[in-house]
Amino acid sequence: MNAAFSQFYKRTPEQRLAILAKTLGLSETEQQELQQRADQGDAPLLIENYLTTYQLPEGVAVNFLVNQHEYVVPMVTEEPSVIAAASNGAKQLAQAGGITATVRSRLLTGQVVLSDVRVYASIDDWVALHQNELLEVARQAHPSIVKRGGGPQTIRTRDLGEGFVSIDLTVDVQSAMGANMMNTMLEAIADVIQNKLHHTTLFSILSNAGDQSLATATVSIPVGQLANDFDDAKRVAKRIEQASRIAQLDSMRAVTHNKGIMNGVDAVVLAMGNDWRAIESAAHAFAVTDGQYRGLSQWHLTDNQLTGTLTLPLPIGVVGGATKVLPLVAINQKIAQIKSPEELMMLIVAVGLAQNFAALKALVTSGIQQGHMKMQMRSLAMSVGATAVETPALTQQLMKLSDPNEAQATQLLNQIRE
Ligand code: NDP
């Protein structure tokens, strides 16, 4: 190991930058770039070995009508077409009467896992007999959540095979995501298991499965809305239904179908200061519930109505965790006018459905490239160094070419500059 990195975590961001510059040969300009973006506030305290702040663009999607309430949705993403597609999809769904969203349940699950269990029934019986005592231990471990009207709800066991047993705790975490309070409760239960049942635990941690925190969005679009000519509209509806069906049959397609949904979901989750890796893991696990990886949404055509449904596990929070340390989150909550975690869950699943509708419609009509073209060309223009003033003109010129590349973009940019 390079001795320069010894005790790296104890250095200030400036010292770390100097070490990197020296050992990796960063130029003056590169160092300035990193330094300019470094935060003087709380960011250095959020992570280890802080160097700078990596910025992503934030925009707002508009036109969202969810449960007859209009929303402006903050989204953080680097992908050029996501916000345009979300707004466009939302507009068409609003014209159809808007999205209806519901929350089926909002509980967090955690696990205390035991190993080397010889007789599963001995653990199962003991936990069943002591469940009130164990729930009380969990309550005492984090009493403030009980005062807020939440707290531990159920405790039961599952035989995982090969001598492993999971003791599953569900907790009403109120407005928080709840990871830390859950882990505190699980560790308290693990202590009891160790002291009273005399069984060593392997680990205790929340589950990110989120299957007890489900939100569903549905929309019903009159077919005639999908194109000017009714027969064309019916063809579009049929093709959306077929595209959705393929995502149920073919996991290779389902991955891309779901990626399109998560384009919107992740962007809102990030803007709202929540853990998008947890939401991603939960969504993909949910997509494989019956053993085959499938599309998370489904579209059906009946009686000249195209009906779309999306259910997602969304164990998110509107207080605690990063929501209180990232300064933009409170403002984003205000922009979206979010008043509860349930409302945020419903908005996120609605964004996923609108994003999915926009993607499927583009895919089965003009093709995805046409809609993306302007954004892609703008990105290409920027990637070859076009300034904010030069970018619109270069984008226009690139759009006239059939499949422009970096060399052509550079050449055109040089012509503009002549
Ligand atoms: P916190 O530890 O911040 O706990 C929530 C806080 O919000 C508590 O201080 C609580 O107060 C306060 N609070 C205020 N009002 C309410 C309310 N109405 N309902 C509930 N709580 C309220 O965060 P979480 O326990 O939510 O954990 C989330 C964090 O854990 C995230 O940063 C996440 O990234 C991280 N994490 C995630 C893991 C994962 O696997 N996904 C694993 C480990 C951590 P009080 O204390 O008075 O109850």
Coordinates of N, CA and C in Angstrom, one line a residue, residues 105-109 173 176-179 206-215 269 274-275 278-280 282-283 312-318 341 345 348:
S105 N -49.8 -1.2 2.9 CA -49.4 -1.3 4.3 C -48.1 -0.5 4.4
R106 N -47.7 -0.2 5.6 CA -46.4 0.5 5.8 C -45.7 0.1 7.1
L107 N -45.1 -1.1 7.0 CA -44.4 -1.7 8.1 C -43.0 -2.0 7.7
L108 N -42.0 -2.0 8.6 CA -40.7 -2.4 8.3 C -40.4 -3.8 8.9
T109 N -39.7 -4.6 8.2 CA -39.4 -6.0 8.8 C -37.9 -6.0 9.1
V173 N -42.9 2.1 11.8 CA -41.9 3.1 12.0 C -42.3 4.5 11.8
A176 N -40.6 7.7 9.7 CA -39.2 7.4 9.3 C -39.0 6.2 8.4
M177 N -37.8 6.1 7.8 CA -37.5 4.9 7.1 C -37.3 3.7 8.1
G178 N -36.7 4.0 9.2 CA -36.7 3.1 10.3 C -35.5 2.2 10.5
A179 N -34.5 2.3 9.6 CA -33.4 1.3 9.7 C -32.7 1.3 11.0
L206 N -32.2 -5.1 9.7 CA -33.5 -4.9 9.0 C -33.4 -5.7 7.7
S207 N -34.6 -5.9 7.1 CA -34.6 -6.5 5.7 C -35.1 -5.3 4.9
N208 N -34.4 -5.2 3.7 CA -34.8 -4.2 2.7 C -35.9 -4.7 1.8
A209 N -36.5 -5.9 2.1 CA -37.5 -6.4 1.1 C -38.6 -5.5 0.9
G210 N -39.1 -4.8 1.9 CA -40.1 -3.8 1.7 C -41.5 -4.4 1.3
D211 N -41.6 -5.7 1.4 CA -42.9 -6.3 1.0 C -44.1 -6.0 1.9
Q212 N -43.8 -5.3 3.0 CA -44.9 -4.9 3.9 C -45.1 -3.4 3.8
S213 N -44.5 -2.8 2.8 CA -44.6 -1.4 2.5 C -44.9 -1.1 1.1
L214 N -46.1 -1.6 0.7 CA -46.4 -1.6 -0.8 C -47.3 -0.4 -1.1
A215 N -47.0 0.2 -2.3 CA -47.9 1.2 -2.8 C -48.2 0.8 -4.3
V269 N -36.7 9.4 -5.4 CA -36.2 8.9 -4.1 C -34.9 9.6 -3.7
N274 N -33.8 9.8 0.2 CA -33.9 8.4 0.7 C -32.9 7.5 0.0
D275 N -32.8 6.3 0.5 CA -31.8 5.3 0.1 C -32.2 4.6 -1.1
A278 N -31.6 0.8 -1.5 CA -32.6 0.0 -0.8 C -33.9 -0.2 -1.7
I279 N -34.3 0.9 -2.3 CA -35.5 0.8 -3.1 C -35.3 0.0 -4.3
E280 N -34.1 0.1 -4.9 CA -33.8 -0.7 -6.1 C -33.8 -2.2 -5.7
A282 N -35.2 -3.7 -3.3 CA -36.6 -4.1 -2.9 C -37.4 -4.3 -4.2
A283 N -37.3 -3.4 -5.2 CA -38.1 -3.5 -6.4 C -37.7 -4.8 -7.2
L312 N -45.2 -1.3 -6.1 CA -43.8 -1.2 -5.7 C -43.6 -1.3 -4.2
P313 N -42.6 -2.0 -3.7 CA -42.2 -1.9 -2.3 C -41.5 -0.5 -2.1
L314 N -42.0 0.3 -1.2 CA -41.4 1.6 -1.0 C -41.2 2.0 0.5
P315 N -40.2 1.3 1.1 CA -39.9 1.6 2.5 C -39.1 2.9 2.6
I316 N -39.8 4.0 2.4 CA -39.1 5.3 2.5 C -39.5 6.1 3.8
G317 N -38.8 7.2 4.0 CA -39.1 8.0 5.2 C -39.2 9.5 4.8
V318 N -39.9 10.3 5.6 CA -39.9 11.7 5.3 C -39.2 12.5 6.5
P341 N -45.4 10.1 4.9 CA -44.6 9.1 4.1 C -45.6 8.3 3.1
M345 N -45.0 7.8 -0.9 CA -45.0 6.5 -1.5 C -45.9 6.5 -2.7
I348 N -44.4 8.5 -5.6 CA -43.2 7.8 -6.2 C -43.8 6.7 -7.2

